[in-house]
Coordinates of C-alpha atoms and ligand atoms in Angstrom, one line a residue:
M1 CA 107.9 118.3 105.1
V2 CA 110.7 120.9 106.1
A3 CA 109.7 120.5 109.6
L4 CA 109.0 116.8 109.4
R5 CA 112.7 116.1 108.4
R6 CA 113.8 119.1 111.2
Q7 CA 112.0 117.3 113.9
Y8 CA 113.0 113.5 112.7
D9 CA 115.8 113.3 110.4
L10 CA 119.1 112.5 111.4
P11 CA 122.9 113.4 110.3
D12 CA 123.8 110.3 109.6
G13 CA 121.0 109.8 107.1
T14 CA 118.8 107.8 109.0
S15 CA 115.1 108.8 110.4
T16 CA 113.4 108.4 113.6
L17 CA 109.9 109.0 112.1
P18 CA 107.8 105.7 113.0
G19 CA 107.5 103.0 110.9
I20 CA 105.0 101.9 108.3
D21 CA 103.4 98.7 107.4
V22 CA 103.1 98.3 103.4
F23 CA 100.1 95.8 102.6
V24 CA 99.5 94.8 98.8
T25 CA 97.0 92.4 98.0
T26 CA 96.7 90.5 95.2
A27 CA 93.1 88.3 94.3
D28 CA 95.3 86.1 91.7
P29 CA 98.8 85.2 91.1
I30 CA 98.4 84.3 87.6
D31 CA 96.9 87.7 86.8
E32 CA 98.2 89.4 89.3
P33 CA 101.9 87.9 89.9
I34 CA 104.2 88.8 92.8
D35 CA 107.4 86.8 92.6
T36 CA 107.1 83.7 95.4
T37 CA 103.9 81.9 95.3
E38 CA 101.9 79.1 94.3
I39 CA 98.7 78.9 92.7
H40 CA 95.6 78.8 95.5
R41 CA 92.8 80.8 94.7
K42 CA 90.3 79.1 96.6
G43 CA 91.9 76.3 97.9
H44 CA 92.6 74.6 100.6
H45 CA 95.9 75.4 102.2
A46 CA 97.4 76.5 105.7
G47 CA 98.1 79.6 106.3
I48 CA 101.4 80.7 104.8
V49 CA 104.2 83.6 105.6
K50 CA 107.4 83.8 104.1
V51 CA 109.9 86.0 104.8
V52 CA 111.4 86.6 101.2
L53 CA 113.9 89.3 102.6
D54 CA 114.9 89.7 106.4
H55 CA 114.8 93.2 108.0
S56 CA 118.4 94.8 107.8
V57 CA 119.8 96.3 111.5
R58 CA 123.1 96.6 111.2
G59 CA 125.5 97.0 108.8
H60 CA 126.4 99.7 106.4
N61 CA 123.8 102.0 105.7
L62 CA 124.6 104.8 103.4
G63 CA 124.7 103.9 99.8
S64 CA 128.1 105.0 97.7
Q65 CA 129.1 108.2 96.5
A66 CA 129.5 107.8 92.8
S67 CA 127.0 104.7 91.5
T68 CA 127.4 103.6 88.5
H69 CA 124.3 106.0 87.3
N70 CA 126.1 108.7 88.3
L71 CA 123.6 108.7 91.3
N72 CA 124.6 110.2 95.2
F73 CA 123.4 108.2 97.6
A74 CA 126.0 109.0 100.1
N75 CA 123.3 110.8 102.2
T76 CA 120.6 108.0 101.1
D77 CA 119.9 104.8 103.9
V78 CA 120.1 102.3 101.0
R79 CA 118.5 99.5 103.1
L80 CA 115.3 97.4 101.4
P81 CA 112.6 97.2 103.3
M82 CA 112.0 93.9 105.1
L83 CA 109.5 91.7 102.5
V84 CA 107.1 89.0 103.7
Y85 CA 104.9 86.9 101.5
I86 CA 101.6 86.0 103.2
S87 CA 98.7 84.1 101.7
R88 CA 96.2 83.6 104.3
G89 CA 94.9 79.8 105.6
K90 CA 91.7 78.6 103.1
N91 CA 89.4 76.3 103.6
P92 CA 85.7 75.5 102.1
S93 CA 84.1 75.6 105.0
Y94 CA 85.1 79.4 105.6
D95 CA 84.4 82.4 104.3
H96 CA 87.9 83.7 103.6
N97 CA 86.4 87.7 102.8
K98 CA 88.3 88.5 99.7
K99 CA 90.5 91.6 100.0
A100 CA 89.1 92.6 103.0
G101 CA 90.2 89.0 104.7
A102 CA 93.4 89.5 103.1
L103 CA 93.9 92.8 104.7
N104 CA 93.1 91.3 107.8
A105 CA 95.4 88.8 107.9
Q106 CA 98.3 91.0 107.0
L107 CA 97.4 93.4 109.7
R108 CA 97.4 90.4 112.2
A109 CA 100.4 89.2 110.9
S110 CA 102.4 92.6 110.6
A111 CA 101.4 93.1 114.2
L112 CA 103.6 90.3 115.2
L113 CA 106.7 92.0 113.6
S114 CA 107.2 95.8 113.4
N115 CA 103.5 96.4 115.0
A116 CA 104.1 99.5 112.6
Q117 CA 102.2 102.9 114.1
F118 CA 101.0 103.1 110.4
I119 CA 99.8 101.3 107.4
I120 CA 99.7 101.9 103.9
N121 CA 97.6 99.5 102.0
F122 CA 98.5 99.2 97.6
D123 CA 96.0 97.6 95.0
C124 CA 98.3 95.2 93.4
D125 CA 97.8 97.2 90.3
H126 CA 99.4 100.4 91.7
Y127 CA 102.7 101.5 92.1
I128 CA 104.2 104.5 94.4
N129 CA 105.1 107.3 92.1
N130 CA 106.2 110.3 94.5
S131 CA 109.5 109.2 96.7
Q132 CA 108.2 111.6 98.9
A133 CA 104.5 110.2 99.5
L134 CA 104.8 108.4 102.4
R135 CA 106.1 111.4 104.0
A136 CA 103.5 113.8 103.0
A137 CA 100.8 111.0 104.8
M138 CA 103.0 111.4 108.2
C139 CA 102.9 115.3 107.7
F140 CA 98.5 114.6 108.2
M141 CA 99.7 112.2 110.8
L142 CA 102.0 113.8 113.0
D143 CA 100.2 117.4 113.0
Q144 CA 100.3 119.1 116.2
R145 CA 96.4 120.2 115.6
Q146 CA 94.6 117.5 114.1
G147 CA 97.0 114.6 114.5
D148 CA 96.2 112.4 116.8
S149 CA 92.8 112.4 115.8
T150 CA 93.6 111.4 112.3
A151 CA 92.6 107.6 111.6
F152 CA 93.6 107.9 107.8
V153 CA 94.8 110.0 104.9
Q154 CA 93.4 109.4 101.6
F155 CA 95.5 109.9 98.3
P156 CA 93.5 110.2 95.2
Q157 CA 93.9 107.0 92.5
R158 CA 96.0 108.5 89.3
F159 CA 96.7 106.4 86.6
D160 CA 98.6 105.9 83.7
N161 CA 97.3 103.9 81.2
V162 CA 93.8 105.7 80.3
D163 CA 93.5 106.9 76.3
P164 CA 94.7 110.6 76.4
S165 CA 90.9 111.7 76.2
D166 CA 89.8 109.9 79.3
R167 CA 86.7 108.4 76.6
Y168 CA 85.2 106.4 79.9
G169 CA 85.4 108.7 82.8
N170 CA 88.7 106.5 84.0
H171 CA 90.2 109.8 85.8
N172 CA 86.9 110.3 88.1
R173 CA 88.3 113.6 88.7
V174 CA 85.1 115.8 89.8
F175 CA 84.8 112.4 92.6
F176 CA 88.7 112.6 93.6
D177 CA 89.7 116.0 93.0
G178 CA 86.3 118.1 93.8
T179 CA 84.2 115.4 96.2
M180 CA 86.9 114.5 98.4
L181 CA 89.1 117.3 98.9
A182 CA 85.8 119.0 99.9
L183 CA 85.1 116.4 102.4
N184 CA 88.3 117.5 104.0
G185 CA 85.8 120.2 105.3
L186 CA 83.7 117.8 107.4
Q187 CA 85.0 114.6 108.6
G188 CA 87.4 113.7 105.7
P189 CA 87.2 111.8 102.6
S190 CA 85.7 108.3 102.4
Y191 CA 88.3 105.4 102.5
L192 CA 89.0 104.5 98.7
G193 CA 90.6 101.1 99.0
T194 CA 94.1 101.9 97.7
G195 CA 97.0 104.7 98.7
C196 CA 95.3 105.0 102.0
M197 CA 97.9 105.5 104.9
F198 CA 95.8 104.6 108.0
R199 CA 96.9 104.8 112.0
R200 CA 96.5 100.8 113.4
I201 CA 94.6 101.1 116.2
A202 CA 91.8 103.1 114.3
L203 CA 91.5 100.2 112.0
Y204 CA 92.0 97.6 115.6
G205 CA 88.3 99.6 116.2
I206 CA 89.8 101.8 119.3
D207 CA 88.3 105.2 120.0
P208 CA 90.0 108.4 118.6
P209 CA 91.7 110.4 121.8
E210 CA 88.8 112.2 122.6
W211 CA 86.6 109.7 123.4
R212 CA 89.4 106.6 124.7
H213 CA 88.9 105.2 127.7
D214 CA 92.1 104.4 130.0
N215 CA 90.5 100.5 130.2
I216 CA 90.5 99.2 127.3
V217 CA 89.6 95.5 127.2
V218 CA 92.0 93.7 124.1
D219 CA 90.5 90.5 124.5
D220 CA 90.3 87.1 122.5
K221 CA 86.3 87.5 122.0
R222 CA 87.4 90.8 120.0
F223 CA 90.7 90.6 118.7
G224 CA 91.2 86.4 118.6
S225 CA 93.3 84.3 120.3
S226 CA 96.5 84.6 119.3
I227 CA 98.4 86.0 123.0
P228 CA 101.2 87.6 120.8
F229 CA 98.8 89.2 118.8
L230 CA 96.9 90.5 122.3
D231 CA 100.0 92.0 123.6
S232 CA 100.4 93.7 120.3
V233 CA 97.3 95.2 120.2
S234 CA 97.6 96.5 124.0
K235 CA 101.6 97.9 123.0
A236 CA 99.9 99.8 120.3
I237 CA 97.4 101.4 121.9
N238 CA 99.6 102.8 124.2
Q239 CA 102.3 103.4 121.9
E240 CA 105.2 101.6 122.9
R241 CA 107.2 101.5 119.4
S242 CA 109.6 98.9 118.6
T243 CA 111.2 99.6 115.0
I244 CA 112.9 96.6 114.9
P245 CA 111.0 93.3 114.5
P246 CA 111.9 90.4 116.9
P247 CA 114.4 87.6 115.2
I248 CA 112.5 85.4 112.8
S249 CA 112.2 82.2 114.6
E250 CA 110.5 78.9 114.1
T251 CA 108.1 79.5 116.6
L252 CA 107.5 83.3 115.3
V253 CA 106.4 82.2 111.6
A254 CA 104.3 79.6 113.4
E255 CA 102.6 81.9 115.1
M256 CA 102.3 84.4 112.2
E257 CA 100.3 81.7 110.0
R258 CA 98.8 80.9 112.9
V259 CA 97.0 84.0 112.8
V260 CA 96.2 83.9 109.3
S261 CA 94.9 80.5 108.8
A262 CA 91.7 80.1 107.5
S263 CA 89.7 80.3 111.0
H264 CA 91.7 82.2 113.3
D265 CA 89.0 85.4 112.6
K266 CA 85.8 83.5 113.0
A267 CA 83.3 84.3 115.3
T268 CA 85.7 87.3 116.7
G269 CA 85.2 90.6 116.2
W270 CA 87.6 90.9 112.5
G271 CA 85.7 92.3 110.0
K272 CA 82.8 93.6 111.8
G273 CA 84.3 96.1 114.2
V274 CA 88.1 95.5 113.4
G275 CA 89.9 95.6 110.7
Y276 CA 88.4 96.1 107.6
I277 CA 84.8 95.0 106.9
Y278 CA 83.0 91.8 105.3
D279 CA 80.0 90.5 104.0
I280 CA 80.2 93.5 101.0
A281 CA 81.5 94.3 97.6
T282 CA 83.1 97.3 97.9
E283 CA 85.6 97.4 102.2
D284 CA 86.8 100.7 101.3
I285 CA 83.6 102.9 101.9
V286 CA 82.4 100.9 104.4
T287 CA 85.8 100.6 106.5
G288 CA 86.2 104.3 106.2
F289 CA 82.4 104.7 107.8
R290 CA 83.3 102.0 110.7
I291 CA 86.2 104.4 111.4
H292 CA 84.3 108.3 110.6
G293 CA 81.6 106.7 113.0
Q294 CA 83.4 106.4 116.2
G295 CA 84.7 109.7 115.7
W296 CA 87.9 109.7 113.9
R297 CA 88.7 112.2 111.4
S298 CA 91.1 111.8 107.9
M299 CA 92.4 113.9 105.7
Y300 CA 92.4 113.8 101.7
C301 CA 96.1 114.7 100.2
T302 CA 97.6 115.4 97.2
M303 CA 100.9 116.3 95.9
E304 CA 102.1 117.9 92.5
R305 CA 103.8 114.9 91.7
D306 CA 101.5 112.3 91.9
A307 CA 101.7 110.4 94.7
F308 CA 100.6 106.7 93.4
C309 CA 99.3 105.6 90.1
G310 CA 97.8 102.4 89.0
I311 CA 95.8 100.7 86.3
A312 CA 92.0 101.5 85.2
P313 CA 89.9 99.1 82.8
I314 CA 90.0 100.8 80.0
N315 CA 87.0 99.6 77.5
L316 CA 83.8 100.3 78.5
T317 CA 82.6 96.3 79.6
E318 CA 85.6 96.2 82.0
R319 CA 84.7 99.8 83.2
L320 CA 81.3 99.4 83.2
H321 CA 81.2 96.0 85.9
Q322 CA 83.9 98.2 87.9
I323 CA 80.8 100.9 88.6
V324 CA 78.2 97.8 89.3
R325 CA 80.5 96.6 92.1
W326 CA 80.8 100.4 93.6
S327 CA 77.3 101.2 93.4
G328 CA 76.1 97.4 94.3
G329 CA 78.8 97.7 97.2
S330 CA 77.2 101.2 97.9
L331 CA 73.3 99.6 98.1
E332 CA 74.9 96.3 99.9
M333 CA 75.8 99.4 102.5
F334 CA 72.8 101.2 102.9
F335 CA 70.7 97.9 103.5
S336 CA 72.9 97.0 105.9
L337 CA 73.3 97.8 109.6
N338 CA 76.3 100.4 108.4
N339 CA 73.3 102.2 106.5
P340 CA 73.9 105.9 107.3
L341 CA 70.6 107.6 108.5
I342 CA 71.3 104.9 111.6
G343 CA 74.8 103.6 111.7
G344 CA 78.1 105.0 113.0
R345 CA 77.4 107.1 116.6
R346 CA 79.8 109.8 116.1
I347 CA 79.4 110.9 112.6
Q348 CA 79.0 114.5 111.7
S349 CA 75.6 115.2 110.1
L350 CA 76.6 116.8 107.2
Q351 CA 79.2 113.9 106.3
R352 CA 76.1 111.9 107.2
V353 CA 74.4 113.5 104.5
S354 CA 77.5 112.9 102.2
Y355 CA 77.3 109.0 103.1
L356 CA 73.9 108.8 102.3
N357 CA 74.5 110.4 99.3
M358 CA 77.5 107.9 98.1
T359 CA 75.2 105.4 99.3
V360 CA 71.6 105.8 97.7
Y361 CA 73.0 107.2 94.6
P362 CA 72.6 104.5 92.5
V363 CA 69.0 104.6 92.7
T364 CA 68.2 107.9 90.8
S365 CA 69.1 106.0 88.2
L366 CA 65.8 104.6 87.7
F367 CA 64.4 108.0 87.1
I368 CA 66.9 109.0 85.1
L369 CA 66.4 105.6 82.6
L370 CA 62.8 107.0 82.2
Y371 CA 63.9 110.2 81.4
A372 CA 66.3 108.9 78.6
L373 CA 63.6 106.8 77.0
S374 CA 60.7 109.4 77.2
P375 CA 61.5 110.4 73.5
V376 CA 59.8 107.0 72.6
M377 CA 56.9 109.4 72.5
W378 CA 57.8 110.8 69.0
L379 CA 56.7 107.2 68.5
I380 CA 53.1 107.3 69.5
P381 CA 50.4 108.3 66.6
D382 CA 49.0 112.0 67.1
E383 CA 45.9 110.9 68.1
V384 CA 46.8 109.4 71.5
Y385 CA 46.6 112.4 73.7
I386 CA 49.5 113.2 76.6
Q387 CA 49.2 115.7 78.9
R388 CA 52.4 118.2 78.4
P389 CA 53.8 119.8 81.6
F390 CA 52.7 122.7 83.2
T391 CA 54.9 125.8 82.1
K392 CA 55.2 127.3 85.4
Y393 CA 56.7 123.1 86.3
V394 CA 59.1 123.2 83.4
V395 CA 60.5 126.7 84.2
F396 CA 60.9 125.6 87.8
L397 CA 62.6 122.1 86.5
L398 CA 64.3 124.6 84.2
V399 CA 65.5 126.6 87.5
I400 CA 66.9 123.8 89.0
I401 CA 68.7 122.4 86.4
L402 CA 70.7 125.4 85.9
M403 CA 71.6 126.0 89.4
I404 CA 72.9 122.3 90.0
H405 CA 75.1 123.0 86.7
V406 CA 75.8 126.4 88.1
I407 CA 76.9 124.8 91.2
G408 CA 78.7 122.3 89.8
W409 CA 80.9 124.8 87.4
L410 CA 81.7 126.5 90.3
E411 CA 82.8 123.4 92.4
I412 CA 85.2 122.4 89.7
K413 CA 86.6 125.7 89.1
W414 CA 87.3 125.5 92.7
A415 CA 88.7 121.9 92.8
G416 CA 90.6 123.3 89.5
V417 CA 89.1 120.3 87.3
T418 CA 89.2 121.0 83.7
W419 CA 86.0 121.6 81.2
L420 CA 86.7 117.9 80.1
D421 CA 86.9 116.4 83.0
Y422 CA 83.7 117.8 83.9
W423 CA 82.0 117.2 80.6
R424 CA 83.5 113.1 80.8
N425 CA 81.9 112.9 84.2
E426 CA 78.5 113.5 83.1
Q427 CA 78.2 111.5 80.0
F428 CA 79.4 108.9 81.8
F429 CA 77.0 109.2 85.0
M430 CA 74.5 109.1 82.1
I431 CA 75.9 105.9 80.2
G432 CA 75.8 104.5 83.6
S433 CA 72.7 105.7 84.9
T434 CA 71.1 103.8 82.1
S435 CA 73.2 100.7 82.5
A436 CA 75.6 99.3 85.5
Y437 CA 73.7 101.6 88.1
P438 CA 70.0 99.9 87.3
A439 CA 72.1 96.9 87.2
A440 CA 73.6 97.5 90.8
V441 CA 69.7 98.0 91.7
L442 CA 68.3 94.4 90.2
H443 CA 71.4 92.8 92.1
M444 CA 70.4 94.6 95.4
V445 CA 66.9 93.4 94.8
V446 CA 68.3 90.2 94.2
N447 CA 70.3 90.2 97.0
L448 CA 67.8 91.1 99.4
L449 CA 65.3 88.0 98.1
T450 CA 67.8 85.9 98.0
K451 CA 71.0 86.9 100.1
K452 CA 73.5 86.4 97.3
G453 CA 76.0 88.8 97.4
I454 CA 77.9 91.0 94.5
H455 CA 80.9 89.0 92.6
F456 CA 83.6 90.5 92.5
R457 CA 85.3 90.3 89.4
V458 CA 89.5 91.5 89.4
T459 CA 89.4 93.8 86.7
S460 CA 91.8 92.8 84.1
K461 CA 95.0 94.4 83.8
Q462 CA 96.9 94.0 80.8
T463 CA 96.2 95.8 77.5
A464 CA 95.1 93.3 74.5
A465 CA 98.8 91.4 72.9
D466 CA 98.7 94.3 69.7
T467 CA 101.6 96.3 71.8
N468 CA 101.6 98.8 68.5
D469 CA 98.4 100.6 70.1
K470 CA 99.1 101.2 73.6
F471 CA 95.0 101.8 73.8
A472 CA 93.9 98.9 71.7
D473 CA 91.9 98.0 74.9
L474 CA 89.6 101.0 74.2
Y475 CA 87.9 98.9 71.5
D476 CA 87.7 95.5 72.8
M477 CA 83.8 95.3 72.7
R478 CA 82.1 92.9 74.6
W479 CA 78.4 92.5 74.8
V480 CA 76.6 92.2 78.1
P481 CA 73.0 92.3 78.7
M482 CA 73.2 95.5 80.9
L483 CA 74.5 97.2 77.7
I484 CA 71.0 96.7 76.3
P485 CA 69.1 99.2 78.2
T486 CA 71.3 102.3 77.1
T487 CA 71.2 100.8 73.3
V488 CA 67.5 101.2 73.4
V489 CA 67.7 104.6 74.5
L490 CA 70.0 105.1 72.0
I491 CA 68.2 103.9 69.7
A492 CA 64.4 105.5 70.9
N493 CA 66.5 108.5 70.4
V494 CA 68.2 108.1 66.9
G495 CA 64.3 106.4 65.9
A496 CA 62.9 110.2 67.6
I497 CA 65.0 112.0 65.5
G498 CA 63.9 110.3 62.2
V499 CA 60.5 110.6 63.0
A500 CA 60.4 113.9 63.7
M501 CA 62.4 114.9 60.9
G502 CA 59.5 112.7 59.0
K503 CA 56.8 115.0 60.8
T504 CA 57.9 117.6 59.6
I505 CA 58.2 116.8 56.0
V506 CA 54.5 115.2 56.2
Y507 CA 52.3 118.1 58.7
M508 CA 55.0 121.0 57.5
G509 CA 52.2 123.2 55.7
A510 CA 49.7 122.0 58.9
W511 CA 51.4 122.8 61.9
T512 CA 51.2 125.9 64.3
I513 CA 53.6 127.8 65.8
A514 CA 53.1 126.0 68.9
Q515 CA 53.4 122.9 67.5
K516 CA 56.7 123.6 66.1
T517 CA 58.5 125.2 69.0
H518 CA 57.2 121.7 70.4
A519 CA 59.1 119.6 67.8
A520 CA 62.6 121.8 68.1
L521 CA 62.2 121.6 72.0
G522 CA 61.8 118.0 71.2
L523 CA 64.7 117.3 69.2
L524 CA 67.0 120.3 71.7
F525 CA 66.0 117.1 74.4
N526 CA 67.1 114.2 71.7
V527 CA 70.4 116.1 70.8
W528 CA 71.6 116.6 74.3
I529 CA 71.1 112.4 75.5
M530 CA 73.1 111.7 72.1
V531 CA 75.8 113.9 73.1
L532 CA 75.4 112.3 76.4
L533 CA 75.9 108.9 74.8
Y534 CA 78.8 110.0 72.7
P535 CA 81.5 107.4 74.6
F536 CA 78.7 104.7 74.1
A537 CA 78.3 105.3 70.6
L538 CA 82.1 104.9 70.1
A539 CA 82.1 101.9 72.4
I540 CA 79.7 99.9 70.8
M541 CA 81.3 100.8 66.7
G542 CA 83.9 98.8 68.4
R543 CA 87.0 99.2 66.0
W544 CA 85.3 101.1 64.2
A545 CA 85.9 104.1 66.4
K546 CA 89.2 104.6 66.0
R547 CA 87.8 106.9 63.0
P548 CA 84.9 108.5 65.1
V549 CA 84.6 110.6 62.0
I550 CA 82.3 107.7 60.7
L551 CA 79.9 108.0 63.5
L552 CA 79.0 111.4 62.0
V553 CA 77.9 110.2 58.4
L554 CA 76.4 106.7 60.1
L555 CA 73.9 109.1 62.4
P556 CA 72.5 110.9 59.6
V557 CA 72.2 107.9 57.4
A558 CA 70.1 106.3 60.2
F559 CA 68.0 109.6 61.0
T560 CA 67.5 109.7 57.1
I561 CA 65.6 106.3 57.1
V562 CA 63.8 106.1 59.6
C563 CA 62.7 109.4 58.3
L564 CA 61.9 107.7 54.6
V565 CA 60.4 104.8 57.0
Y566 CA 57.7 106.9 58.0
V567 CA 56.9 108.7 55.0
A568 CA 56.4 105.4 53.0
V569 CA 54.4 104.6 55.6
H570 CA 52.3 107.8 56.1
I571 CA 52.2 107.7 52.3
L572 CA 51.2 103.8 52.4
L573 CA 48.9 104.1 55.0
L574 CA 46.8 107.4 53.4
S575 CA 46.4 105.6 50.1
Y576 CA 45.3 102.1 51.6
L577 CA 42.7 104.1 54.3
T578 CA 42.1 106.4 50.2
F579 CA 40.6 102.8 48.6
Ligands
UPG1 O1 89.4 88.8 96.5 C1 89.7 89.7 95.7 C2 89.7 90.5 95.3 C3 90.2 91.8 94.8 N1 91.4 91.6 95.4 C4 92.2 92.7 94.9 O2 91.4 94.1 95.1 C5 92.5 95.1 94.3 C6 91.3 95.7 93.6 O3 91.1 95.3 92.7 P1 90.7 95.3 91.3 O4 90.1 94.2 90.3 O5 92.1 96.1 90.1 O6 89.2 96.3 91.7 P2 89.5 98.1 91.1 O7 87.8 98.8 90.9 O8 90.5 98.4 90.6 O9 89.8 98.6 93.0 C7 89.0 99.1 93.3 O10 87.7 99.1 94.0 C8 87.8 97.7 94.8 C9 86.5 97.9 95.6 O11 85.5 97.4 95.1 C10 88.8 98.8 95.8 O12 89.1 97.6 97.1 C11 90.2 99.3 95.5 O13 91.2 99.9 96.1 C12 90.0 99.9 94.7 O14 91.1 100.3 93.6 C13 93.8 94.2 93.8 O15 94.6 94.4 94.4 C14 92.9 92.6 93.9 O16 94.5 91.9 94.2 C15 91.9 90.8 96.2 O17 93.0 91.2 97.2 N2 91.2 89.7 96.1
MN2 MN1 92.0 98.0 90.0

């Protein structure tokens, strides 16, 4: 930061740092308002470009010495940045390509204005929390060593509406602070959709310097037919920087409206090799993959005071919908030409493995679901013979499980993640594996058969009207089909424990030591799954979960009822059989 200041800042408070275009997308101007919009969710309208605030070039840049708040702005450039509202054209006969389509429209329109070398994009539910954040990202981009080959700098997503105990693992610290940071040692973190600074030409699909040819074809087949836009691309490639946008004229606005029209990017490279990638539920990971595939690297940047902050879905249903979208998007990527096994020519091999992991993980849920359901074996009568796993196999399994955890523990120590974060991550993986991930797999199967993509549900942004309780949303339970498997797993385990208790009473005298150990191990398994599903149990309790102790009463009651039923049925059967 100091080097940056020394090299680029001028004594008059201005700076010669390259410009940044900031993109904010919003899907629904009502739920996600920005000030001047009309309503056009699906709609049929031409592209709209409104310059809300023009670029302030001349005039007095510095603030006043003594402001009303006793803050001194005498050395600060207080001009407001240019602000432009864009609504890309929509037409029922063309796909608007959701967020990626909106971002690409902003990419083209901004090229005609500032054509800034760098771009940072935000979800509408995120804000800048640290005024030095953009400079921090610049440090990586302008770095002597690898700066020129760095395509994007990704910041972690932080949230300020999450309940203190982070019940549904919204903070995702293991992923952000562990996995993403670790990827810095390979080719860099993947692009995560918000809080990411890009190099404009990397988004255009231009190769990194070490692979770049001298004569890059900038043609309409690839970039669309706007001559001013094609010019801007050539300028961007040649690093011809103008920090001041041209005067806003009618022709300029008309040209911008043309490049954001519904049909402008059809039958071009946009959404494929150029810009943010289309036809997938998660444009982020695949866009990052495309860029890494060209040989660019990326950087992960965390700051002492969080750079950006946003809103997380804090009720379980909403959170699981988000996970279905992410894992479904990953699977869509796996079954596309961007499959990490075949796509991305210049991806480093370990980075490839990481992308492979990021795209196939939802499939593992099928095995986990089966495993979590296995306690139903307790319900099977003793006469049915089930082959017990060989001791050697069990030992191998235990060693592997232990190793996985030890590696996990070392990783979180290295990343500075807390035990609570680690534990929430474990719990939420189990909840997701019995609900959202299998749902995503099912979606994918349907998708492969019918070609229907995953519907992007914008996550709800507002907490309930109940203003007394900031986390009221947490207890807002909505039943959806994907919650059924997790509920079944929970019931199966509660039932299994109850039956185990019943069997203990009935067979106490008859069981051998070996049988007792097996029963004890089985119970350990049940309890382990129940502990993992604890946040889920709280979720389905709805408002009752405000007092989690209730669960400590409810569960034993449930065990006892099952136990009594088992014993009763046993006695009934016995007496029935003797007569
Ligand atoms: O058709 C759409 C859908 C969404 N969005 C925007 O996309 C952002 C993310 O939507 P949100 O409902 O908040 O989903 P999240 O799960 O919070 O988003 C995460 O996951 C998305 C991919 O699934 C990424 O695009 C986001 O950057 C990432 O924060 C928001 O700004 C939306 O306005 C659009 O602009 N158009
Ligand atoms: Mn969001």
